[in-house]
Coordinates of C-alpha atoms in Angstrom, one line a residue:
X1 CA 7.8 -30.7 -10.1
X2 CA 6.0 -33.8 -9.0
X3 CA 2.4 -33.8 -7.6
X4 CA 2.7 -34.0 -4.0
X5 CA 0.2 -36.5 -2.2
X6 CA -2.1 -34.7 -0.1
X7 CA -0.5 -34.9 3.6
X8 CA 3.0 -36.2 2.0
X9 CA 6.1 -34.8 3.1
X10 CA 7.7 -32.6 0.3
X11 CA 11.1 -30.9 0.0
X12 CA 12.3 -28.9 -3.1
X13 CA 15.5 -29.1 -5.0
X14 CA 16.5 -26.6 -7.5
X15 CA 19.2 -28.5 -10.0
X16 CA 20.3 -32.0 -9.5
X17 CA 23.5 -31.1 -7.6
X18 CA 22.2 -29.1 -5.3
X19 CA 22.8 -30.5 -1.8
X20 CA 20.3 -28.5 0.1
X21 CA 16.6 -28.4 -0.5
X22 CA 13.7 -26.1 0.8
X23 CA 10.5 -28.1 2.8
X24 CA 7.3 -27.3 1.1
X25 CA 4.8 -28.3 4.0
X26 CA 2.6 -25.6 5.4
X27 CA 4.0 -25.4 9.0
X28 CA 7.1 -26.8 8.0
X29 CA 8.0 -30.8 9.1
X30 CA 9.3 -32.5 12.7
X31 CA 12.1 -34.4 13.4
X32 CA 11.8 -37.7 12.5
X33 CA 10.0 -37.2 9.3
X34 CA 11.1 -39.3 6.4
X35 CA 10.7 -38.4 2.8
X36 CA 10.3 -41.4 -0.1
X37 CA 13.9 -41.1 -1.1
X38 CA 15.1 -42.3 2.4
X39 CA 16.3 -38.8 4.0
X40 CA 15.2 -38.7 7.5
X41 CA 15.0 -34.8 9.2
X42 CA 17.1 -34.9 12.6
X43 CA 15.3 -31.9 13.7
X44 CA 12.4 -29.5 13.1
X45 CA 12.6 -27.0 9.6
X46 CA 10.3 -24.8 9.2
X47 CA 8.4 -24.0 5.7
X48 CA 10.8 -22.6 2.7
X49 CA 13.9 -23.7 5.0
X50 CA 16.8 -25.3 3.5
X51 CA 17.6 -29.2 4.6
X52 CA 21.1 -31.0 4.1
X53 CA 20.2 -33.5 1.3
X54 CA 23.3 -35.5 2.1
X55 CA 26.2 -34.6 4.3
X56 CA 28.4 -31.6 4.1
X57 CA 32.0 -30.9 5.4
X58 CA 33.2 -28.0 7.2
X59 CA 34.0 -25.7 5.2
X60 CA 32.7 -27.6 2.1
X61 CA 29.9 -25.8 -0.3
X62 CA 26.1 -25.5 0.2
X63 CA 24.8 -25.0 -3.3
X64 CA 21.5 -24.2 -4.2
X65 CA 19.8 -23.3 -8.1
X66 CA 23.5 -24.7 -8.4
X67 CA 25.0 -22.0 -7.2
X68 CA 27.2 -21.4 -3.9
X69 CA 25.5 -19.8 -1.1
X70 CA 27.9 -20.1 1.5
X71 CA 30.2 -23.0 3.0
X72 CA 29.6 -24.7 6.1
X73 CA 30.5 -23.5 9.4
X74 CA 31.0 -26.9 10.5
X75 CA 29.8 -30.2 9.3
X76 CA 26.5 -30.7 8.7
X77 CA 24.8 -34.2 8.7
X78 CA 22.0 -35.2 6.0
X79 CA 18.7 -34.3 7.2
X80 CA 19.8 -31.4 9.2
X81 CA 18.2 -27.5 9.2
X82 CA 20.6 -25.4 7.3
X83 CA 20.5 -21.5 8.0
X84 CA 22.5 -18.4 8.2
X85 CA 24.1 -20.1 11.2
X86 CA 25.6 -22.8 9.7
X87 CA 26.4 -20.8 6.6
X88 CA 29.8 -18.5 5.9
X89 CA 28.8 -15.8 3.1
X90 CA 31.0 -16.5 0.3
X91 CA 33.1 -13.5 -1.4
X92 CA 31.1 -11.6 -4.0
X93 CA 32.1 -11.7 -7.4
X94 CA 35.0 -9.2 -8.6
X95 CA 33.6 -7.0 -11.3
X96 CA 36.4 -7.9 -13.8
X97 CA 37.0 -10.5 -16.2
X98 CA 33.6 -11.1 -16.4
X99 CA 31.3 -13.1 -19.3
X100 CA 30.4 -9.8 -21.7
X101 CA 27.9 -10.5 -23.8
X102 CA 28.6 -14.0 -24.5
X103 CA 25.0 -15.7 -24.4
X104 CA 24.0 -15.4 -27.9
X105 CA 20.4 -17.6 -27.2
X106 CA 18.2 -17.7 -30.0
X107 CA 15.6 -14.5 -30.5
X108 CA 12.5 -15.7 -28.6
X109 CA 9.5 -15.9 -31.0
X110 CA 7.6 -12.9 -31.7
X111 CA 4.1 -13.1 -29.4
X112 CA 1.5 -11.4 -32.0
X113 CA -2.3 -10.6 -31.6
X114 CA -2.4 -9.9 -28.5
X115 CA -3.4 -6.3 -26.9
X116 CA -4.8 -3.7 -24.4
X117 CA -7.4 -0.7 -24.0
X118 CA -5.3 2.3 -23.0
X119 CA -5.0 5.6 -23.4
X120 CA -2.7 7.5 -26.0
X121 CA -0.6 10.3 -25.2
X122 CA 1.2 12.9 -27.5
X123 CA 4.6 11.7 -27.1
X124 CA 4.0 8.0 -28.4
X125 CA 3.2 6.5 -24.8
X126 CA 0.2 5.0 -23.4
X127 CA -1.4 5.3 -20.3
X128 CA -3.6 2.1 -18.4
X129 CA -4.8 4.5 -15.7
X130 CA -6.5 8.1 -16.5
X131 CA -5.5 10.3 -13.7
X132 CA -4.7 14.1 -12.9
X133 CA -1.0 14.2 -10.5
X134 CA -0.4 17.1 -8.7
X135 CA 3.3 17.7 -8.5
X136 CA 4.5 19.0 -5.1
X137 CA 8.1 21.1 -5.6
X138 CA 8.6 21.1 -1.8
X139 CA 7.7 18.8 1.0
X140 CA 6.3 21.9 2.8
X141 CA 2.9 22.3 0.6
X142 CA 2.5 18.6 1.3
X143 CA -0.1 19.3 3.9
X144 CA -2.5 21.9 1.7
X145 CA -2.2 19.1 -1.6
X146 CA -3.2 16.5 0.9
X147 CA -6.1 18.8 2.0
X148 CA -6.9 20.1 -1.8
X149 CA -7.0 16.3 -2.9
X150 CA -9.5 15.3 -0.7
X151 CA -11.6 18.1 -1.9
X152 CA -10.9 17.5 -5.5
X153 CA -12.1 14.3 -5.2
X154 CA -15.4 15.2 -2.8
X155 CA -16.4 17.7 -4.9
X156 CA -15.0 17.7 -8.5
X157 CA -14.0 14.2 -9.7
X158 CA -17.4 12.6 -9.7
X159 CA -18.4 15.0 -12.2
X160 CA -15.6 13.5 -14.5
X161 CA -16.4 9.6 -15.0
X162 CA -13.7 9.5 -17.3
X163 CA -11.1 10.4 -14.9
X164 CA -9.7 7.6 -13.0
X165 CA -8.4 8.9 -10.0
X166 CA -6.8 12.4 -8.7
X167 CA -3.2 12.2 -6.7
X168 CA -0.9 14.1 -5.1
X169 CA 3.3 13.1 -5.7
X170 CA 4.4 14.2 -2.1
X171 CA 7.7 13.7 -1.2
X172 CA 10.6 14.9 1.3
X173 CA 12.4 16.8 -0.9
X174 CA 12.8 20.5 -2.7
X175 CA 14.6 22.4 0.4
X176 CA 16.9 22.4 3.1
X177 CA 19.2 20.3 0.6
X178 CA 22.2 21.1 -1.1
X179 CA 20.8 21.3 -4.4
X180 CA 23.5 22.1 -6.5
X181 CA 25.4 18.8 -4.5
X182 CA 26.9 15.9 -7.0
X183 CA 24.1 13.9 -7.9
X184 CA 21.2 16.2 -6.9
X185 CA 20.1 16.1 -10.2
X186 CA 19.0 12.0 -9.3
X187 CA 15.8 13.3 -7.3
X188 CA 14.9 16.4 -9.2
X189 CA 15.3 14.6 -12.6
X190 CA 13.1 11.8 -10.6
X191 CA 10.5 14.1 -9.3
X192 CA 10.4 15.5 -13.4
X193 CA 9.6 12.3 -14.8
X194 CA 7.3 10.9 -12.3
X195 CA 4.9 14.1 -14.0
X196 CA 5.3 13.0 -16.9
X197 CA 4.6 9.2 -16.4
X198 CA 2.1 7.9 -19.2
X199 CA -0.4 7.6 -16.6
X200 CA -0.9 11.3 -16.4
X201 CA -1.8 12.0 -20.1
X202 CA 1.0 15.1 -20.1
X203 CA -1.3 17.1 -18.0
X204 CA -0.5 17.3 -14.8
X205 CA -0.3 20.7 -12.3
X206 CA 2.5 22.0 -10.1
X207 CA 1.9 22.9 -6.7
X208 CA 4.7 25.2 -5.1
X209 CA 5.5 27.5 -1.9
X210 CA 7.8 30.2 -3.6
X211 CA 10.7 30.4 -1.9
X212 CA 12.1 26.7 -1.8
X213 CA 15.3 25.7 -3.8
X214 CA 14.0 23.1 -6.1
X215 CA 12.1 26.2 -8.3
X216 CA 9.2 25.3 -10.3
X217 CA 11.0 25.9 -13.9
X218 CA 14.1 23.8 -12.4
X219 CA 11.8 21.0 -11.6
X220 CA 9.3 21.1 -15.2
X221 CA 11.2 22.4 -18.5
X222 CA 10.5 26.3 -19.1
X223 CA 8.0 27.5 -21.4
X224 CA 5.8 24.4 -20.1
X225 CA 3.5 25.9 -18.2
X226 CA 0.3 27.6 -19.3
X227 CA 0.2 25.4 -22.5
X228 CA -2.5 23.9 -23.9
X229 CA -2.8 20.4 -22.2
X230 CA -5.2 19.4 -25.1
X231 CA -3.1 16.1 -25.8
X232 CA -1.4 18.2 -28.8
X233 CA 1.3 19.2 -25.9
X234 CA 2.2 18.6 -22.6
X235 CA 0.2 21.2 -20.7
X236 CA 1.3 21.8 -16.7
X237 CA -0.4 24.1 -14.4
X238 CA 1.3 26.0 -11.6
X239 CA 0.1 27.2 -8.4
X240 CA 2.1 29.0 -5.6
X241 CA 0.9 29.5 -2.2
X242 CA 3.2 32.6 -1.5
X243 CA 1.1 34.8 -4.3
X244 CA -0.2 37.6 -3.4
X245 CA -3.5 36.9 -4.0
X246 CA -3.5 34.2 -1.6
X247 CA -4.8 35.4 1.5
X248 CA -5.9 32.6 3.7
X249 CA -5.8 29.3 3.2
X250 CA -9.4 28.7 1.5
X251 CA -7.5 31.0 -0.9
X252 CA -4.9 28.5 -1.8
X253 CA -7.2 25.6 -1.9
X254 CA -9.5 27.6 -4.1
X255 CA -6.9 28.3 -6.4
X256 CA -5.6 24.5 -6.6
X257 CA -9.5 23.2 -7.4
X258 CA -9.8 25.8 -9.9
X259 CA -7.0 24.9 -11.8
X260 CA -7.9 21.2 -11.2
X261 CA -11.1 21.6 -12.7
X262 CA -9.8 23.0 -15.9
X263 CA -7.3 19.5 -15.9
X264 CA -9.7 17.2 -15.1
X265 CA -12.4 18.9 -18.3
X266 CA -9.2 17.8 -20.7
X267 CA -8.4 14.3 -19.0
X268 CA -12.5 13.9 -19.4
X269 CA -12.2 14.2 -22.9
X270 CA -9.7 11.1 -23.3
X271 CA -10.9 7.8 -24.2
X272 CA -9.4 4.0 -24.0
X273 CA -8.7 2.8 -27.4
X274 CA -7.0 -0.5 -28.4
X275 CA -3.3 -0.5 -28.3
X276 CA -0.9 -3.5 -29.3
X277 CA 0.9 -5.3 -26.0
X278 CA 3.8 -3.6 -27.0
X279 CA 2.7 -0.6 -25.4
X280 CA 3.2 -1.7 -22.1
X281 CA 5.5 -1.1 -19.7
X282 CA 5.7 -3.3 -17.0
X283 CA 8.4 -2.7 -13.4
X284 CA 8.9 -6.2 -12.1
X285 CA 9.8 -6.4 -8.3
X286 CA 10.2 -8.2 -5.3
X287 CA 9.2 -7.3 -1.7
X288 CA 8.8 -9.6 2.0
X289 CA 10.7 -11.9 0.0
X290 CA 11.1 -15.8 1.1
X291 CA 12.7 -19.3 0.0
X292 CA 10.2 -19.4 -2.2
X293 CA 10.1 -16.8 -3.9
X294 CA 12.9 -17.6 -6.3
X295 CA 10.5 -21.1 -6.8
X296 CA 7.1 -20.3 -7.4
X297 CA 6.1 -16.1 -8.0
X298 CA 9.7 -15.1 -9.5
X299 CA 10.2 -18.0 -12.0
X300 CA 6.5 -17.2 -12.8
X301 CA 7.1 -13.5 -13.5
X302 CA 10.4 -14.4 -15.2
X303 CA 8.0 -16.7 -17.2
X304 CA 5.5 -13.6 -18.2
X305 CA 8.5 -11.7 -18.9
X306 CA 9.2 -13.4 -21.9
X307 CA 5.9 -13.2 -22.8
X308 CA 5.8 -9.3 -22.9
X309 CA 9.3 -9.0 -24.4
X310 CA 8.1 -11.4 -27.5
X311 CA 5.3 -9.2 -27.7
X312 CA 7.6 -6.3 -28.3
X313 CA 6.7 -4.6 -24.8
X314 CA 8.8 -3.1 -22.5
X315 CA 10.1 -4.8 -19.0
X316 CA 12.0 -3.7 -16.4
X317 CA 13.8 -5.3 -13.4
X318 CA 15.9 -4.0 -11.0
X319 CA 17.2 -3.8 -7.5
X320 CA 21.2 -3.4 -7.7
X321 CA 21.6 -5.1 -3.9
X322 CA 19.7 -8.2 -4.9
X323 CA 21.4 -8.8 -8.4
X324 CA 25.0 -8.0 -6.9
X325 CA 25.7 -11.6 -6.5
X326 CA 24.6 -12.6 -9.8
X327 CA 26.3 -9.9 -12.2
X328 CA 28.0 -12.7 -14.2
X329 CA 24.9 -14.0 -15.3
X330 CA 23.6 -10.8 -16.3
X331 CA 26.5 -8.8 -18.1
X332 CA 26.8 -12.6 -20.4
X333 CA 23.1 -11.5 -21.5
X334 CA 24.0 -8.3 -22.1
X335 CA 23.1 -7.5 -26.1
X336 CA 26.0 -5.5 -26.6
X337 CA 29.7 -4.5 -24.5
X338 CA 28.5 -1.2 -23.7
X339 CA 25.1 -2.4 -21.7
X340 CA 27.2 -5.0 -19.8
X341 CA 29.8 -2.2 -19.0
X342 CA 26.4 -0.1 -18.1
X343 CA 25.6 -2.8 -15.4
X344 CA 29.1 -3.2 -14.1
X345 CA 29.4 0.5 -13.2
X346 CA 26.1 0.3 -11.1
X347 CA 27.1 -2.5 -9.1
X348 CA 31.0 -0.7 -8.5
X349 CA 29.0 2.4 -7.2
X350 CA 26.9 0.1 -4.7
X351 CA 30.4 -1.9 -3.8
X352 CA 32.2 1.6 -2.9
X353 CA 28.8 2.8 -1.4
X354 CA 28.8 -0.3 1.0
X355 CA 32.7 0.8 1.4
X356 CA 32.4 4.4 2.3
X357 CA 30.0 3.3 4.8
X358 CA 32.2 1.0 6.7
X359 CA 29.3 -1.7 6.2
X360 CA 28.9 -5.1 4.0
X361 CA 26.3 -6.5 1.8
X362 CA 25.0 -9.0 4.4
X363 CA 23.0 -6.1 5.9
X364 CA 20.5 -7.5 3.1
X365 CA 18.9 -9.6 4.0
X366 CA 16.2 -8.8 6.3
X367 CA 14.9 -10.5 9.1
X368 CA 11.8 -11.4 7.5
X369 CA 13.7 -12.5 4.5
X370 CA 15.2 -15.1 7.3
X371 CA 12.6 -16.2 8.6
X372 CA 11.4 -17.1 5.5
X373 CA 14.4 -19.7 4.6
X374 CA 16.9 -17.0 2.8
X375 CA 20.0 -17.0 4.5
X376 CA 21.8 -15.1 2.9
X377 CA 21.9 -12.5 -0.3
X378 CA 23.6 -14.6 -2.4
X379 CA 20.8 -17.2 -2.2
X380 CA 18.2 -14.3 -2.2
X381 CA 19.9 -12.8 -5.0
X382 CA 19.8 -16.3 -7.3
X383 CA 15.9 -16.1 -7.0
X384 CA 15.6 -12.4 -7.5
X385 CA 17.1 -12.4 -10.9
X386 CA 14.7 -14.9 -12.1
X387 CA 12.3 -12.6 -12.8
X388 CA 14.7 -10.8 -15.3
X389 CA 13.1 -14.6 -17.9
X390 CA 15.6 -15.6 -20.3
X391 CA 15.9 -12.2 -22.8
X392 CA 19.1 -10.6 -23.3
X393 CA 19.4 -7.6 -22.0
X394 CA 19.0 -4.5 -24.4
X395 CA 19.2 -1.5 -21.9
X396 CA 20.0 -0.3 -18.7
X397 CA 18.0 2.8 -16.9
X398 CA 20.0 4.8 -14.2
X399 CA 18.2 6.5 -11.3
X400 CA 15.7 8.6 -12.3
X401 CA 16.0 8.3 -15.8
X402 CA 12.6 8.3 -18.4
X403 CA 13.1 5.7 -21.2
X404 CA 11.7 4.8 -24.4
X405 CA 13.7 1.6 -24.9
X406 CA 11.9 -1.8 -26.0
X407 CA 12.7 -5.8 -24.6
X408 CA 14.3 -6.3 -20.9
X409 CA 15.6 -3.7 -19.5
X410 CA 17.5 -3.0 -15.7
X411 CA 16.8 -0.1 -14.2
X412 CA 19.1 0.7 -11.4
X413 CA 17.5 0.8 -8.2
X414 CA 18.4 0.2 -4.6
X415 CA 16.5 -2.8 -3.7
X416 CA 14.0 -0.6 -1.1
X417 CA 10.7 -0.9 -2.0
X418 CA 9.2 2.7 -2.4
X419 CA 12.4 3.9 -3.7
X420 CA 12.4 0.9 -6.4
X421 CA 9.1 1.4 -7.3
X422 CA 9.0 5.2 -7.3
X423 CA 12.5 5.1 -9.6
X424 CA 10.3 2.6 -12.0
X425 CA 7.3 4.6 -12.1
X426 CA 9.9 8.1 -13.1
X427 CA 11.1 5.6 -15.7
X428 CA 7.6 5.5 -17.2
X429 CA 6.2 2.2 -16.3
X430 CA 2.2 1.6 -16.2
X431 CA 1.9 -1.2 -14.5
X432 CA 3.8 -2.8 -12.2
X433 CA 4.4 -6.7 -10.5
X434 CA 5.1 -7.2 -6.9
X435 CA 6.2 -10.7 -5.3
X436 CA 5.9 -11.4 -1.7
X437 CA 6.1 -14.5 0.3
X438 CA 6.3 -12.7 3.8
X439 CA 3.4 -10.2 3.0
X440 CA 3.4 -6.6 2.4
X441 CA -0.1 -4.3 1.7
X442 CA 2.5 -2.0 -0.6
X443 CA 0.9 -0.1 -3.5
X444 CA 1.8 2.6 -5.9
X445 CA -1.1 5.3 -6.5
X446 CA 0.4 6.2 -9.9
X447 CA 0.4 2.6 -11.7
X448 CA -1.4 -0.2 -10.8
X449 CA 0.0 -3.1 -8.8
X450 CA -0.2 -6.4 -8.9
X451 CA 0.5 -8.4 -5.9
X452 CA 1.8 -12.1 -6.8
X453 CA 2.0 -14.3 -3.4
X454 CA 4.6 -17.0 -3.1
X455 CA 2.8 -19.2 -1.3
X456 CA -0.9 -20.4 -1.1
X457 CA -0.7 -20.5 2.7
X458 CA 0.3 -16.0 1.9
X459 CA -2.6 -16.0 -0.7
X460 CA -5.0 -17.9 1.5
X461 CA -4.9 -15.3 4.7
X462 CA -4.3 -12.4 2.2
X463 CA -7.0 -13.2 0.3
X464 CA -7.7 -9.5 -0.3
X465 CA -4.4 -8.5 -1.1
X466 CA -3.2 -10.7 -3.3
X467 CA -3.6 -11.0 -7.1
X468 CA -2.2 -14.3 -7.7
X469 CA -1.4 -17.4 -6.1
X470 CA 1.9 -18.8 -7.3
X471 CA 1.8 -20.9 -4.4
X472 CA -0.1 -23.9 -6.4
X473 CA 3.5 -24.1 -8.4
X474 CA 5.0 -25.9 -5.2
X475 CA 1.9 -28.1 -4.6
X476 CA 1.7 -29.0 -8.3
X477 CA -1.7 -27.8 -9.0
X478 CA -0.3 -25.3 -11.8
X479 CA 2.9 -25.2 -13.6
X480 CA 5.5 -22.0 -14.2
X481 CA 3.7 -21.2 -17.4
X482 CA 0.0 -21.9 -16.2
X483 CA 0.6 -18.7 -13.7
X484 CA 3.2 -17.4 -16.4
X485 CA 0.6 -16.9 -19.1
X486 CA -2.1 -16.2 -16.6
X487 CA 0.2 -13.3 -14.9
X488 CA 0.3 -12.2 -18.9
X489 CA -3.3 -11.8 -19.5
X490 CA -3.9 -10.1 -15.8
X491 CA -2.1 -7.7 -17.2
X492 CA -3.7 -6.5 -20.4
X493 CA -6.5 -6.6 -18.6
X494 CA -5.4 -4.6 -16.2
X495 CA -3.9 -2.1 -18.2
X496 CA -7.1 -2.5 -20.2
X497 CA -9.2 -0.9 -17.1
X498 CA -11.2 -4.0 -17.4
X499 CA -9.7 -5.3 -13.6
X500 CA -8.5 -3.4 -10.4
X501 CA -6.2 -4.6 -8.2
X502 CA -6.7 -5.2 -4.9
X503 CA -4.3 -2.4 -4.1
X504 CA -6.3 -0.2 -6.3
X505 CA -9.9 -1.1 -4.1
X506 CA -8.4 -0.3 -1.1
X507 CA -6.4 3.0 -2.6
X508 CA -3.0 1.5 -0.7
X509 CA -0.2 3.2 -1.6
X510 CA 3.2 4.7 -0.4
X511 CA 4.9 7.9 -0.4
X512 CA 7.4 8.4 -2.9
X513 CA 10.7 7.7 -1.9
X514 CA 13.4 10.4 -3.9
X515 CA 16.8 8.8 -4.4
X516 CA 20.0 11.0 -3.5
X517 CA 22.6 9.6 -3.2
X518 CA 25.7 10.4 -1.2
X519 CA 28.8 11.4 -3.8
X520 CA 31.6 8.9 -3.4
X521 CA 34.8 10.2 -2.6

């Protein structure tokens, strides 16, 4: 990418044949601008909007990253603002006779030397964040852990500089559902390994009412609670309000800071020690997405990607909506037939979900994501994927599922937000990377989060939000691998403790979001 003279007109072309380009200006360009190569814009395009390179017939195909996003409505002269108007979605791709396996690129070169501080847990993982989780069974004891938190934290936690933080996983789950339904076991299994993400160092308490469905020794293995906690074993406490001995509510909150205290002496006693980069288990996500994100913060993370998969760590990328579109490239990285086939059936169950609900997939995008130059999700989709890098494929992670596989990995989320990144964190993640172009103050309290900003313009007014500016790609003032290998090293350090995000200084997060889906019939 060229440097751009300072006030000079600058559009954005993904592959040579591409016939539509995004403007780069800051306030996007008039009418009547020219460029150097002679293309003259007939009327106003806003920033990250697509214009018509050369002319386009009806019904001809708009390609961009060399890829067909739609075909035109009806012609469309050179120089002209190309959007979701002017665009017909094309069909998505049928999910047979597809490229299995085929890409057999070279191994990528192992990344040695490089590591993190964290802390190690009994089963092999290792935590970036020190922190005592309070597991909630039901959505009706939300209320007292939200209350006992506060406390914990006012009273108890500075007395434990060791201890990073103290959280509670609410939810809106746990009753008043059909919890023996098809698929129930996607939240409660979710809910399960959320607790046991690395972050919590296998010691983290139960809070329950007593009478809900989702039972406390449904929810945590039997034979689990009461144990040590001492890092030899997992060790979970459990309180429930409906005891007897719980008269009044300073009775229950008592009882939850009790217990607390004895978790927070153990989580004390933990200390960082130096771990190689293949500990670390990064989700990679998008959120507020724009035309540039599939230019500047994606190809970045795709970039760091590889970087954490030489170093033998584990990645994960997901969002089944916004990889839909691009299945064919994905089941050709596939390491083996069986992972491809893995993919396949995730994106058939989001084809007959969109079916049983009467409803196609251009309800994604959003209208942010539109006013941001995506027109469609078959554009949105071709700059989503490119934060899965250039790895092959070695695993995929269903809803809800805890894994212990190595290299890239998809987990298979819906492409919400809070669902996404609460379906990573049960996965076991312990850090995680979120791209934005439109803006979003999202946060996770279990893992930290990153905040990449497509643009500089995003970065400059969110100055306080965001981690990184991958805007300077577009200008020229840093290449893919500058903010690649600088998104690499943010990491370890934060992982290492040694940098908070901004997320993590102003204690942003969301609710978890628990999965359940509707059975198809």
């Amino acid at each position: 990418m060229a440097q751009p003279v300072q006030g000079q007109p600058l559009f954005i072309r993904m592959h040579p044949d591409d016939n539509v380009a995004i403007i780069a200006n800051d306030g996007g360009l008039p009418a009547g601008t020219s460029f150097p190569c002679g293309l003259t814009l007939r009327e106003h395009v806003p920033q990250g909007h697509k214009v018509a390179l050369r002319d386009v017939a009806a019904d001809a195909p708009v390609l961009r990253y060399n890829v067909v996003i739609g075909h035109a409505i009806e012609a469309i002269a050179a120089g002209s603002w190309v959007n979701e108007r002017t665009l017909r979605m094309p069909a998505p791709p049928v999910l047979t006779n597809l490229p299995i396996a085929t890409r057999k690129a070279e191994p990528l070169p192992p990344l040695d030397g490089y590591t993190f501080e964290g802390y190690r847990n009994a089963d092999g993982t290792v935590g970036s964040r020190n922190i005592l989780a309070i597991t909630t069974t039901v959505q009706c004891v939300s209320g007292v852990v939200e209350f006992a938190v506060r406390r914990i934290k006012q009273e108890l936690l500075p007395r434990y500089p060791n201890v990073d933080d103290v959280i509670g996983l609410e939810h809106t789950y746990g009753c008043g559902v059909a919890i023996d339904a098809p698929d129930a076991y996607i939240p409660i299994r979710t809910l399960r390994n959320i607790s046991l993400n690395p972050n919590f160092g296998g010691t983290a308490m139960v809070v329950s009412l007593g009478c809900e469905k989702l039972q406390p020794e449904r929810l945590i293995p039997p034979g689990t609670f009461g144990r040590s906690g001492d890092g030899s074993e997992p060790g979970f406490g459990l309180v429930t309000l409906q005891d007897d001995r719980h008269v009044g509510f300073d009775a229950m909150i008592r009882s939850i800071m009790e217990m607390a205290e004895g978790h927070l002496e153990k989580l004390n006693r933990r200390r960082r020690e130096t771990c190689p980069a293949s500990d670390l288990m990064v989700g990679v996500q998008c959120g507020g997405s724009d035309a540039f994100s599939g230019v500047t913060a994606n190809p970045a993370v795709g970039f760091a990607t590889d970087l954490l998969v030489r170093a033998g760590a584990t990645v994960m990328f997901s969002e089944v909506t916004e990889v839909r579109d691009g299945i064919d490239q994905l089941t050709a990285r596939a390491t083996t037939p069986e992972v491809a086939d893995a993919m396949i059936r995730e994106m058939r169950w989001y084809d007959d979900y969109l079916s049983k609900g009467m409803v196609d997939r251009s309800a994604n995008t959003t209208p942010g994501n539109k006013k941001g130059g995506l027109s469609n999700i078959v554009e949105k989709a071709m700059g989503s994927i490119i934060k899965s890098g250039t790895a092959p494929i070695s695993g995929v992670v269903s809803p809800g599922e805890k894994t212990r596989q190595k290299g890239l990995l998809y987990a298979a989320t819906p492409a919400s937000d809070f669902v996404c990144g609460t379906l990573q964190v049960a996965a076991g993640i312990n850090v995680h990377v979120f791209t934005t172009g439109r803006g979003t103050p999202y946060g996770l309290a279990e893992v930290p989060v990153i905040k990449v900003a497509t643009r500089s313009d995003l970065a400059r007014r969110w100055h306080d939000l965001m981690d990184v500016d991958a805007g300077r790609i577009a200008t020229g003032e840093a290449t893919i691998e500058d903010v690649g290998w600088e998104l690499f090293r943010l990491m370890l350090d934060t992982a290492s403790g040694r940098r908070k995000t901004w997320a993590e200084q102003w204690q942003l997060h969301n609710s978890l979001a628990l999965f359940n889906p509707a059975p198809i019939t």
